[in-house]
mmCIF file of C-alpha atoms in Angstrom:
data_model
loop_
_atom_site.group_PDB
_atom_site.id
_atom_site.type_symbol
_atom_site.label_atom_id
_atom_site.label_comp_id
_atom_site.label_asym_id
_atom_site.label_seq_id
_atom_site.Cartn_x
_atom_site.Cartn_y
_atom_site.Cartn_z
ATOM 1 C CA MET A 1 9.184 -25.026 20.492
ATOM 2 C CA ILE A 2 11.797 -23.030 18.940
ATOM 3 C CA GLU A 3 10.586 -19.835 16.853
ATOM 4 C CA ASP A 4 11.715 -19.971 13.249
ATOM 5 C CA THR A 5 13.762 -16.762 12.744
ATOM 6 C CA GLN A 6 14.858 -17.444 9.270
ATOM 7 C CA PRO A 7 14.166 -14.414 6.833
ATOM 8 C CA PRO A 8 11.602 -15.307 4.122
ATOM 9 C CA SER A 9 13.371 -16.672 0.629
ATOM 10 C CA ILE A 10 13.512 -14.114 -2.003
ATOM 11 C CA ALA A 11 11.071 -15.775 -5.017
ATOM 12 C CA LEU A 12 11.979 -12.845 -7.358
ATOM 13 C CA SER A 13 14.795 -10.259 -7.789
ATOM 14 C CA ALA A 14 15.185 -7.380 -9.995
ATOM 15 C CA HIS A 15 18.639 -5.699 -10.371
ATOM 16 C CA ASN A 16 19.499 -2.381 -12.624
ATOM 17 C CA LEU A 17 16.079 -2.871 -14.262
ATOM 18 C CA HIS A 18 15.570 0.394 -16.729
ATOM 19 C CA VAL A 19 12.216 0.516 -18.762
ATOM 20 C CA ARG A 20 12.472 2.995 -21.794
ATOM 21 C CA ARG A 21 9.311 3.555 -24.059
ATOM 22 C CA GLY A 22 8.474 6.053 -26.833
ATOM 23 C CA ARG A 23 10.537 9.038 -27.985
ATOM 24 C CA GLY A 24 10.563 12.871 -27.312
ATOM 25 C CA LYS A 25 7.704 14.424 -25.600
ATOM 26 C CA ASP A 26 6.248 10.994 -25.344
ATOM 27 C CA ALA A 27 9.156 9.192 -23.720
ATOM 28 C CA PHE A 28 8.814 7.223 -20.617
ATOM 29 C CA SER A 29 11.383 5.668 -18.348
ATOM 30 C CA LEU A 30 11.612 3.671 -15.061
ATOM 31 C CA GLY A 31 14.639 2.765 -12.948
ATOM 32 C CA VAL A 32 14.808 0.420 -10.610
ATOM 33 C CA ASP A 33 18.337 -0.360 -8.862
ATOM 34 C CA TYR A 34 16.892 -3.234 -7.153
ATOM 35 C CA LEU A 35 13.426 -4.978 -5.840
ATOM 36 C CA ASP A 36 12.951 -8.025 -3.983
ATOM 37 C CA LEU A 37 9.796 -10.172 -3.732
ATOM 38 C CA HIS A 38 9.633 -12.412 -0.695
ATOM 39 C CA ALA A 39 7.881 -15.781 -0.562
ATOM 40 C CA GLY A 40 4.604 -15.380 1.469
ATOM 41 C CA GLU A 41 4.642 -11.587 1.489
ATOM 42 C CA VAL A 42 2.899 -8.957 -0.165
ATOM 43 C CA LEU A 43 4.539 -5.939 -1.894
ATOM 44 C CA VAL A 44 2.422 -3.156 -2.334
ATOM 45 C CA ILE A 45 3.372 -0.595 -5.222
ATOM 46 C CA LEU A 46 2.194 2.816 -4.499
ATOM 47 C CA GLY A 47 2.940 6.071 -6.623
ATOM 48 C CA PRO A 48 1.108 8.988 -8.498
ATOM 49 C CA ASN A 49 -0.497 8.422 -11.782
ATOM 50 C CA GLY A 50 2.083 7.832 -14.423
ATOM 51 C CA ALA A 51 4.982 7.176 -11.946
ATOM 52 C CA GLY A 52 5.072 3.519 -13.833
ATOM 53 C CA LYS A 53 3.312 1.209 -11.460
ATOM 54 C CA SER A 54 1.856 -0.875 -13.894
ATOM 55 C CA THR A 55 4.851 -0.954 -15.961
ATOM 56 C CA LEU A 56 7.001 -2.111 -13.307
ATOM 57 C CA LEU A 57 4.439 -5.350 -12.791
ATOM 58 C CA ARG A 58 4.830 -5.714 -16.595
ATOM 59 C CA ALA A 59 8.517 -5.587 -16.545
ATOM 60 C CA LEU A 60 8.624 -8.073 -13.309
ATOM 61 C CA ALA A 61 6.596 -10.715 -15.485
ATOM 62 C CA GLY A 62 8.790 -10.291 -18.606
ATOM 63 C CA LEU A 63 6.743 -8.483 -20.769
ATOM 64 C CA GLU A 64 8.422 -5.622 -21.398
ATOM 65 C CA ARG A 65 10.774 -5.754 -24.546
ATOM 66 C CA SER A 66 13.345 -3.263 -23.442
ATOM 67 C CA VAL A 67 14.184 -5.004 -20.359
ATOM 68 C CA ALA A 68 16.910 -7.578 -20.505
ATOM 69 C CA LYS A 69 15.667 -11.260 -19.191
ATOM 70 C CA ASP A 70 18.908 -11.793 -17.082
ATOM 71 C CA LEU A 71 17.968 -8.571 -15.038
ATOM 72 C CA ILE A 72 14.961 -10.445 -13.390
ATOM 73 C CA ARG A 73 16.161 -13.364 -11.316
ATOM 74 C CA GLY A 74 14.326 -16.166 -9.497
ATOM 75 C CA GLY A 75 10.653 -16.823 -10.248
ATOM 76 C CA ASP A 76 11.520 -20.823 -11.287
ATOM 77 C CA GLY A 77 8.052 -21.297 -10.630
ATOM 78 C CA PRO A 78 5.248 -19.416 -12.804
ATOM 79 C CA VAL A 79 5.028 -15.700 -12.465
ATOM 80 C CA THR A 80 1.355 -14.898 -13.085
ATOM 81 C CA LEU A 81 0.181 -11.206 -13.863
ATOM 82 C CA VAL A 82 -3.318 -10.287 -13.230
ATOM 83 C CA PHE A 83 -4.193 -7.349 -15.246
ATOM 84 C CA GLN A 84 -6.563 -4.512 -14.038
ATOM 85 C CA ARG A 85 -9.218 -5.384 -16.590
ATOM 86 C CA PRO A 86 -9.142 -9.177 -16.888
ATOM 87 C CA ALA A 87 -10.259 -10.733 -19.916
ATOM 88 C CA THR A 88 -12.512 -13.781 -20.055
ATOM 89 C CA LEU A 89 -13.058 -16.344 -22.678
ATOM 90 C CA SER A 90 -16.388 -17.624 -24.062
ATOM 91 C CA GLY A 91 -17.907 -20.409 -21.720
ATOM 92 C CA SER A 92 -18.710 -21.052 -18.266
ATOM 93 C CA ALA A 93 -16.437 -19.762 -15.373
ATOM 94 C CA GLU A 94 -15.685 -23.293 -14.765
ATOM 95 C CA MET A 95 -14.333 -23.405 -18.065
ATOM 96 C CA ASN A 96 -12.201 -20.320 -17.925
ATOM 97 C CA VAL A 97 -10.497 -21.280 -14.927
ATOM 98 C CA PRO A 98 -8.266 -24.165 -16.211
ATOM 99 C CA ALA A 99 -7.375 -22.170 -19.422
ATOM 100 C CA ALA A 100 -4.269 -21.363 -17.921
ATOM 101 C CA LEU A 101 -3.183 -24.905 -17.772
ATOM 102 C CA LEU A 102 -3.632 -25.826 -21.360
ATOM 103 C CA ARG A 103 -0.574 -27.433 -23.133
ATOM 104 C CA LYS A 104 0.905 -27.552 -19.543
ATOM 105 C CA GLY A 105 1.320 -31.343 -19.797
ATOM 106 C CA ILE A 106 -1.085 -31.630 -16.799
ATOM 107 C CA PRO A 107 -2.975 -34.673 -16.079
ATOM 108 C CA GLU A 108 -6.615 -34.505 -16.070
ATOM 109 C CA GLU A 109 -7.546 -35.643 -12.716
ATOM 110 C CA VAL A 110 -5.018 -33.266 -11.200
ATOM 111 C CA LYS A 111 -6.449 -30.123 -13.681
ATOM 112 C CA ARG A 112 -9.953 -30.915 -11.958
ATOM 113 C CA GLN A 113 -8.393 -30.942 -8.625
ATOM 114 C CA ARG A 114 -6.885 -27.685 -9.021
ATOM 115 C CA VAL A 115 -10.039 -26.145 -10.296
ATOM 116 C CA THR A 116 -12.010 -27.062 -7.587
ATOM 117 C CA ARG A 117 -9.675 -25.777 -5.247
ATOM 118 C CA ALA A 118 -9.195 -22.571 -7.088
ATOM 119 C CA LEU A 119 -13.270 -22.028 -6.931
ATOM 120 C CA ASP A 120 -13.418 -22.729 -3.512
ATOM 121 C CA ARG A 121 -10.559 -20.532 -2.446
ATOM 122 C CA PHE A 122 -12.280 -17.453 -3.897
ATOM 123 C CA ASP A 123 -15.957 -18.578 -3.228
ATOM 124 C CA ILE A 124 -17.599 -18.817 -6.714
ATOM 125 C CA GLN A 125 -18.321 -22.250 -6.809
ATOM 126 C CA ALA A 126 -21.963 -21.277 -7.197
ATOM 127 C CA LEU A 127 -20.794 -19.358 -10.432
ATOM 128 C CA ALA A 128 -19.015 -22.413 -11.961
ATOM 129 C CA SER A 129 -21.905 -22.978 -14.957
ATOM 130 C CA HIS A 130 -22.449 -19.405 -15.262
ATOM 131 C CA ASP A 131 -21.176 -17.731 -18.570
ATOM 132 C CA ALA A 132 -18.362 -15.743 -17.504
ATOM 133 C CA ARG A 133 -19.088 -12.859 -19.920
ATOM 134 C CA THR A 134 -22.333 -12.168 -17.654
ATOM 135 C CA LEU A 135 -20.373 -11.985 -14.520
ATOM 136 C CA SER A 136 -19.926 -8.493 -12.529
ATOM 137 C CA GLY A 137 -17.071 -6.729 -12.105
ATOM 138 C CA GLY A 138 -16.613 -8.115 -8.465
ATOM 139 C CA GLU A 139 -17.226 -11.804 -9.820
ATOM 140 C CA LEU A 140 -14.569 -11.270 -12.839
ATOM 141 C CA ARG A 141 -11.963 -10.203 -10.169
ATOM 142 C CA ARG A 142 -12.536 -13.405 -8.078
ATOM 143 C CA LEU A 143 -12.620 -15.453 -11.475
ATOM 144 C CA ALA A 144 -9.328 -13.959 -12.560
ATOM 145 C CA LEU A 145 -7.655 -14.614 -9.195
ATOM 146 C CA ALA A 146 -8.972 -18.367 -9.423
ATOM 147 C CA ARG A 147 -7.382 -18.453 -12.881
ATOM 148 C CA ALA A 148 -4.214 -17.214 -11.415
ATOM 149 C CA PHE A 149 -3.943 -19.652 -8.277
ATOM 150 C CA VAL A 150 -4.830 -22.722 -10.355
ATOM 151 C CA LEU A 151 -1.334 -22.200 -11.988
ATOM 152 C CA GLU A 152 0.166 -22.688 -8.648
ATOM 153 C CA PRO A 153 2.284 -19.726 -8.902
ATOM 154 C CA GLU A 154 5.555 -18.720 -7.078
ATOM 155 C CA VAL A 155 5.054 -15.001 -8.034
ATOM 156 C CA LEU A 156 1.636 -13.257 -8.255
ATOM 157 C CA LEU A 157 1.564 -9.923 -9.724
ATOM 158 C CA LEU A 158 -1.815 -7.814 -9.210
ATOM 159 C CA ASP A 159 -2.709 -4.785 -11.008
ATOM 160 C CA GLU A 160 -5.491 -2.857 -9.063
ATOM 161 C CA PRO A 161 -7.495 -6.256 -8.030
ATOM 162 C CA PHE A 162 -10.032 -4.360 -5.843
ATOM 163 C CA ASP A 163 -11.336 -2.129 -8.869
ATOM 164 C CA ASP A 164 -15.044 -2.519 -9.353
ATOM 165 C CA LEU A 165 -15.897 -3.521 -5.736
ATOM 166 C CA ASP A 166 -17.554 -1.970 -2.847
ATOM 167 C CA ALA A 167 -16.303 -1.724 0.378
ATOM 168 C CA GLU A 168 -17.445 -4.863 1.704
ATOM 169 C CA GLY A 169 -16.617 -6.905 -1.681
ATOM 170 C CA GLN A 170 -12.754 -5.333 -0.956
ATOM 171 C CA ARG A 171 -13.020 -6.473 2.650
ATOM 172 C CA ILE A 172 -13.945 -10.174 1.574
ATOM 173 C CA LEU A 173 -11.509 -10.517 -1.141
ATOM 174 C CA SER A 174 -8.790 -9.143 0.720
ATOM 175 C CA LEU A 175 -9.520 -11.676 3.551
ATOM 176 C CA ASP A 176 -9.644 -14.707 0.726
ATOM 177 C CA LEU A 177 -6.408 -13.087 -0.659
ATOM 178 C CA GLN A 178 -4.706 -13.105 2.641
ATOM 179 C CA GLN A 179 -5.654 -16.767 3.055
ATOM 180 C CA ALA A 180 -4.509 -17.774 -0.105
ATOM 181 C CA ILE A 181 -1.216 -16.195 0.555
ATOM 182 C CA GLU A 182 -0.878 -17.848 3.815
ATOM 183 C CA ASP A 183 -2.095 -21.125 2.104
ATOM 184 C CA THR A 184 0.230 -21.100 -0.947
ATOM 185 C CA ASN A 185 3.466 -19.006 0.019
ATOM 186 C CA VAL A 186 3.230 -17.357 -2.881
ATOM 187 C CA ALA A 187 5.282 -13.860 -3.527
ATOM 188 C CA VAL A 188 3.014 -11.063 -4.268
ATOM 189 C CA ALA A 189 3.592 -7.563 -5.889
ATOM 190 C CA MET A 190 0.169 -5.777 -5.809
ATOM 191 C CA VAL A 191 -0.490 -2.225 -7.455
ATOM 192 C CA THR A 192 -3.561 -0.370 -5.964
ATOM 193 C CA HIS A 193 -4.391 3.179 -5.436
ATOM 194 C CA ASP A 194 -6.265 2.334 -2.215
ATOM 195 C CA LEU A 195 -4.202 3.193 0.319
ATOM 196 C CA ARG A 196 -5.944 2.214 3.435
ATOM 197 C CA ARG A 197 -6.885 -1.205 1.657
ATOM 198 C CA ALA A 198 -2.908 -1.502 0.813
ATOM 199 C CA LEU A 199 -2.022 -0.915 4.337
ATOM 200 C CA LEU A 200 -3.991 -3.722 5.453
ATOM 201 C CA LEU A 201 -2.272 -6.564 3.087
ATOM 202 C CA ALA A 202 1.281 -4.879 2.933
ATOM 203 C CA ASP A 203 4.359 -6.574 4.332
ATOM 204 C CA ARG A 204 6.612 -4.210 2.349
ATOM 205 C CA ILE A 205 5.930 -0.954 0.438
ATOM 206 C CA ALA A 206 7.661 0.309 -2.581
ATOM 207 C CA VAL A 207 6.827 4.080 -3.448
ATOM 208 C CA LEU A 208 7.384 5.262 -6.941
ATOM 209 C CA ALA A 209 8.596 8.606 -7.984
ATOM 210 C CA PRO A 210 8.040 9.464 -11.848
ATOM 211 C CA GLY A 211 10.668 7.523 -13.419
ATOM 212 C CA ARG A 212 12.116 5.962 -10.372
ATOM 213 C CA LEU A 213 11.774 3.682 -7.237
ATOM 214 C CA ALA A 214 11.793 6.273 -4.622
ATOM 215 C CA GLN A 215 11.891 4.291 -1.332
ATOM 216 C CA HIS A 216 10.822 0.675 -0.510
ATOM 217 C CA GLY A 217 11.244 -1.401 2.797
ATOM 218 C CA LEU A 218 9.129 -3.020 5.629
ATOM 219 C CA ARG A 219 5.658 -1.540 5.582
ATOM 220 C CA ASP A 220 6.380 0.427 9.056
ATOM 221 C CA GLU A 221 9.650 1.295 7.870
ATOM 222 C CA VAL A 222 8.221 3.310 4.974
ATOM 223 C CA LEU A 223 5.289 4.505 6.747
ATOM 224 C CA LEU A 224 6.676 6.191 9.665
ATOM 225 C CA ARG A 225 9.989 6.947 7.969
ATOM 226 C CA PRO A 226 9.517 8.394 4.251
ATOM 227 C CA ASN A 227 12.526 9.592 2.864
ATOM 228 C CA THR A 228 11.061 12.959 1.000
ATOM 229 C CA ARG A 229 8.054 14.987 1.433
ATOM 230 C CA ASP A 230 6.435 13.547 -1.763
ATOM 231 C CA THR A 231 7.018 9.938 -0.261
ATOM 232 C CA ALA A 232 5.329 11.063 2.714
ATOM 233 C CA ARG A 233 2.220 12.251 1.109
ATOM 234 C CA THR A 234 1.843 9.109 -1.068
ATOM 235 C CA VAL A 235 2.042 6.905 2.095
ATOM 236 C CA GLY A 236 -0.503 9.044 4.109
ATOM 237 C CA MET A 237 1.671 11.021 6.351
ATOM 238 C CA THR A 238 -0.443 14.246 5.485
ATOM 239 C CA ASN A 239 0.467 16.418 8.491
ATOM 240 C CA LEU A 240 3.928 18.222 6.982
ATOM 241 C CA ALA A 241 5.491 21.271 7.870
ATOM 242 C CA SER A 242 8.744 23.220 7.965
ATOM 243 C CA GLY A 243 10.488 24.790 10.754
ATOM 244 C CA ARG A 244 13.585 25.473 12.975
ATOM 245 C CA VAL A 245 15.125 23.610 15.867
ATOM 246 C CA CYS A 246 14.544 26.233 18.694
ATOM 247 C CA ARG A 247 15.617 23.948 21.611
ATOM 248 C CA GLN A 248 16.754 20.794 22.552
ATOM 249 C CA ALA A 249 16.453 18.640 26.009
ATOM 250 C CA GLY A 250 16.606 15.045 27.079
ATOM 251 C CA GLY A 251 17.092 13.623 23.447
ATOM 252 C CA VAL A 252 14.315 15.603 22.061
ATOM 253 C CA SER A 253 14.629 18.367 19.560
ATOM 254 C CA TRP A 254 11.610 20.794 19.570
ATOM 255 C CA ILE A 255 10.860 22.468 16.098
ATOM 256 C CA GLN A 256 9.166 25.676 15.853
ATOM 257 C CA ILE A 257 6.409 25.740 12.974
ATOM 258 C CA GLU A 258 4.881 29.035 14.125
ATOM 259 C CA PRO A 259 4.971 31.106 17.037
ATOM 260 C CA GLY A 260 3.473 29.246 19.948
ATOM 261 C CA PHE A 261 3.526 26.121 18.054
ATOM 262 C CA GLU A 262 6.434 23.735 18.470
ATOM 263 C CA VAL A 263 6.680 20.100 17.675
ATOM 264 C CA PRO A 264 9.030 17.521 19.303
ATOM 265 C CA THR A 265 10.916 14.788 17.951
ATOM 266 C CA THR A 266 13.572 12.422 18.761
ATOM 267 C CA ALA A 267 15.025 12.579 15.300
ATOM 268 C CA ALA A 268 18.837 13.420 15.397
ATOM 269 C CA LEU A 269 18.932 17.067 14.501
ATOM 270 C CA ASN A 270 21.574 19.756 15.335
ATOM 271 C CA PRO A 271 20.842 23.104 16.981
ATOM 272 C CA GLU A 272 19.124 25.483 14.732
ATOM 273 C CA GLN A 273 18.844 22.938 11.972
ATOM 274 C CA GLU A 274 16.416 23.633 9.341
ATOM 275 C CA ALA A 275 13.997 20.690 9.282
ATOM 276 C CA TRP A 276 10.686 19.349 8.148
ATOM 277 C CA ILE A 277 8.123 17.489 9.893
ATOM 278 C CA GLY A 278 5.848 14.731 9.302
ATOM 279 C CA ILE A 279 3.072 13.301 11.604
ATOM 280 C CA ARG A 280 0.703 10.690 10.671
ATOM 281 C CA PRO A 281 -2.917 11.777 11.186
ATOM 282 C CA GLU A 282 -3.780 8.909 13.739
ATOM 283 C CA HIS A 283 -0.686 10.121 15.623
ATOM 284 C CA LEU A 284 -1.545 13.497 16.104
ATOM 285 C CA LYS A 285 -4.121 14.020 19.095
ATOM 286 C CA LEU A 286 -6.496 16.371 20.682
ATOM 287 C CA ASP A 287 -5.133 17.397 24.049
ATOM 288 C CA VAL A 288 -7.551 16.523 26.832
ATOM 289 C CA GLY A 289 -5.241 15.893 29.366
ATOM 290 C CA ARG A 290 -5.000 12.492 29.242
ATOM 291 C CA GLY A 291 -1.398 12.236 28.737
ATOM 292 C CA ASP A 292 -1.350 11.435 24.858
ATOM 293 C CA GLY A 293 1.809 13.180 24.512
ATOM 294 C CA GLU A 294 3.426 16.631 24.465
ATOM 295 C CA SER A 295 1.377 19.636 23.984
ATOM 296 C CA ILE A 296 2.442 21.543 21.119
ATOM 297 C CA GLY A 297 0.120 24.541 20.680
ATOM 298 C CA LYS A 298 -3.549 25.812 19.628
ATOM 299 C CA ALA A 299 -5.768 25.049 16.761
ATOM 300 C CA VAL A 300 -9.277 25.859 15.379
ATOM 301 C CA VAL A 301 -11.515 23.294 13.867
ATOM 302 C CA GLU A 302 -12.088 23.988 10.326
ATOM 303 C CA SER A 303 -14.293 20.844 9.453
ATOM 304 C CA LEU A 304 -15.199 17.764 10.437
ATOM 305 C CA ILE A 305 -16.287 14.712 7.779
ATOM 306 C CA SER A 306 -17.120 11.237 9.232
ATOM 307 C CA ASP A 307 -17.493 8.042 6.873
ATOM 308 C CA GLY A 308 -19.672 6.389 9.924
ATOM 309 C CA LEU A 309 -16.665 4.786 11.259
ATOM 310 C CA ALA A 310 -13.878 7.676 11.701
ATOM 311 C CA THR A 311 -14.044 11.362 11.566
ATOM 312 C CA VAL A 312 -11.660 13.301 9.856
ATOM 313 C CA ALA A 313 -10.989 16.538 11.427
ATOM 314 C CA THR A 314 -9.234 19.379 9.901
ATOM 315 C CA LEU A 315 -7.632 21.854 11.932
ATOM 316 C CA ARG A 316 -6.000 25.109 11.307
ATOM 317 C CA VAL A 317 -2.715 26.502 12.725
ATOM 318 C CA HIS A 318 -2.420 30.279 11.475
ATOM 319 C CA ASP A 319 -2.429 29.706 7.914
ATOM 320 C CA ARG A 320 -1.612 25.809 7.981
ATOM 321 C CA ARG A 321 -3.775 22.998 8.092
ATOM 322 C CA PHE A 322 -3.139 19.623 9.957
ATOM 323 C CA THR A 323 -5.805 16.527 10.224
ATOM 324 C CA THR A 324 -6.447 14.325 12.876
ATOM 325 C CA HIS A 325 -8.495 11.195 13.153
ATOM 326 C CA LEU A 326 -11.468 10.669 15.565
ATOM 327 C CA LEU A 327 -13.748 7.661 16.374
ATOM 328 C CA SER A 328 -17.154 8.637 14.998
ATOM 329 C CA GLY A 329 -20.049 8.742 17.058
ATOM 330 C CA ARG A 330 -18.796 9.299 20.658
ATOM 331 C CA GLY A 331 -16.387 11.412 22.587
ATOM 332 C CA LEU A 332 -15.016 14.722 20.923
ATOM 333 C CA ALA A 333 -16.368 13.964 17.376
ATOM 334 C CA ARG A 334 -19.827 13.993 18.901
ATOM 335 C CA ARG A 335 -19.110 17.402 20.561
ATOM 336 C CA LEU A 336 -16.912 19.236 18.318
ATOM 337 C CA ARG A 337 -17.963 21.779 15.685
ATOM 338 C CA PRO A 338 -16.276 23.894 13.256
ATOM 339 C CA GLY A 339 -14.726 26.858 14.930
ATOM 340 C CA ASP A 340 -14.234 25.490 18.037
ATOM 341 C CA PRO A 341 -10.647 25.950 19.789
ATOM 342 C CA VAL A 342 -8.598 22.846 20.674
ATOM 343 C CA SER A 343 -5.136 22.067 21.789
ATOM 344 C CA LEU A 344 -2.950 19.746 20.223
ATOM 345 C CA ALA A 345 -0.360 17.032 21.656
ATOM 346 C CA VAL A 346 1.891 14.368 20.154
ATOM 347 C CA ARG A 347 4.453 11.936 21.333
ATOM 348 C CA PRO A 348 8.098 13.104 20.317
ATOM 349 C CA ASP A 349 9.033 9.419 18.994
ATOM 350 C CA GLN A 350 5.997 9.617 16.470
ATOM 351 C CA VAL A 351 7.079 12.691 14.879
ATOM 352 C CA HIS A 352 9.161 12.128 11.892
ATOM 353 C CA ALA A 353 12.043 14.524 10.774
ATOM 354 C CA LEU A 354 14.560 15.077 8.311
ATOM 355 C CA PRO A 355 16.975 17.882 7.537
ATOM 356 C CA ALA A 356 15.384 20.647 5.213
#
């Protein structure tokens, strides 16, 4: 069987999009040079509060008056936006689902089939006869998604779809949503503040800085090669520091962060160049002689916080803090205590670096 290597088709494309609202000190603007949504893929939109994440979704849905319609192309099928606080109509959950199909000219039998499929897809068949206004926050999320999918959208825009859900509810809804995307090939753009959940779903990531699109691309490209420190923090690359290239050998540059603390990277840098480095917490290792990378120096354990699955260890190097993740309940996570000295290691190809 020959593997299909065709790139996913673009379902919606925004070019030279500018949103403007308000005047004076209350003025808000957002500029996006270009952004594509691909069929069957999830674009996760990240950024600080006030950066314009929800505004971007509204613009893509055609709901921002200041955005010219010809700047949004594609979306020949339905483009559906599910708001952060989904509204309900009076009546049962089953009556709410086909509300989106009113005046669409769809035969009743087809409507019934779509409603049944949507209720099944998000596992709310048992709630079909319940008054929609009595549903819990998590149930309302599922109802809103069922109402969106009954339209068979080409593009689905989701604003904080995991609000009001506990950890188990988020996990189950993520699985249901993944299956729905796979089944329908819908293009999805999703705003969420939950980075962990976002990374489980994302094929692509867009990072907003206040007023602009700072970076976007394939998930791992943005996670591993953020273009600024602010973007690095947004995507969870929390170990950030500045230094100078002190030596080079075999395609590896060593950056001195502190005396006795030097970090290797395969990034292209010049001798004596000032640079900043970023290391994801999962890539920073405690050096116990297992060949987990190059030894980079000593640290002291400052704190250990566990959620039962992972332990976040905060480490102090002089006046700097770094973090690493350990598996809770075993190995070092059980033995370490605040104040313990440790040695750190990292692989050069897992250290991101850019000229300062």
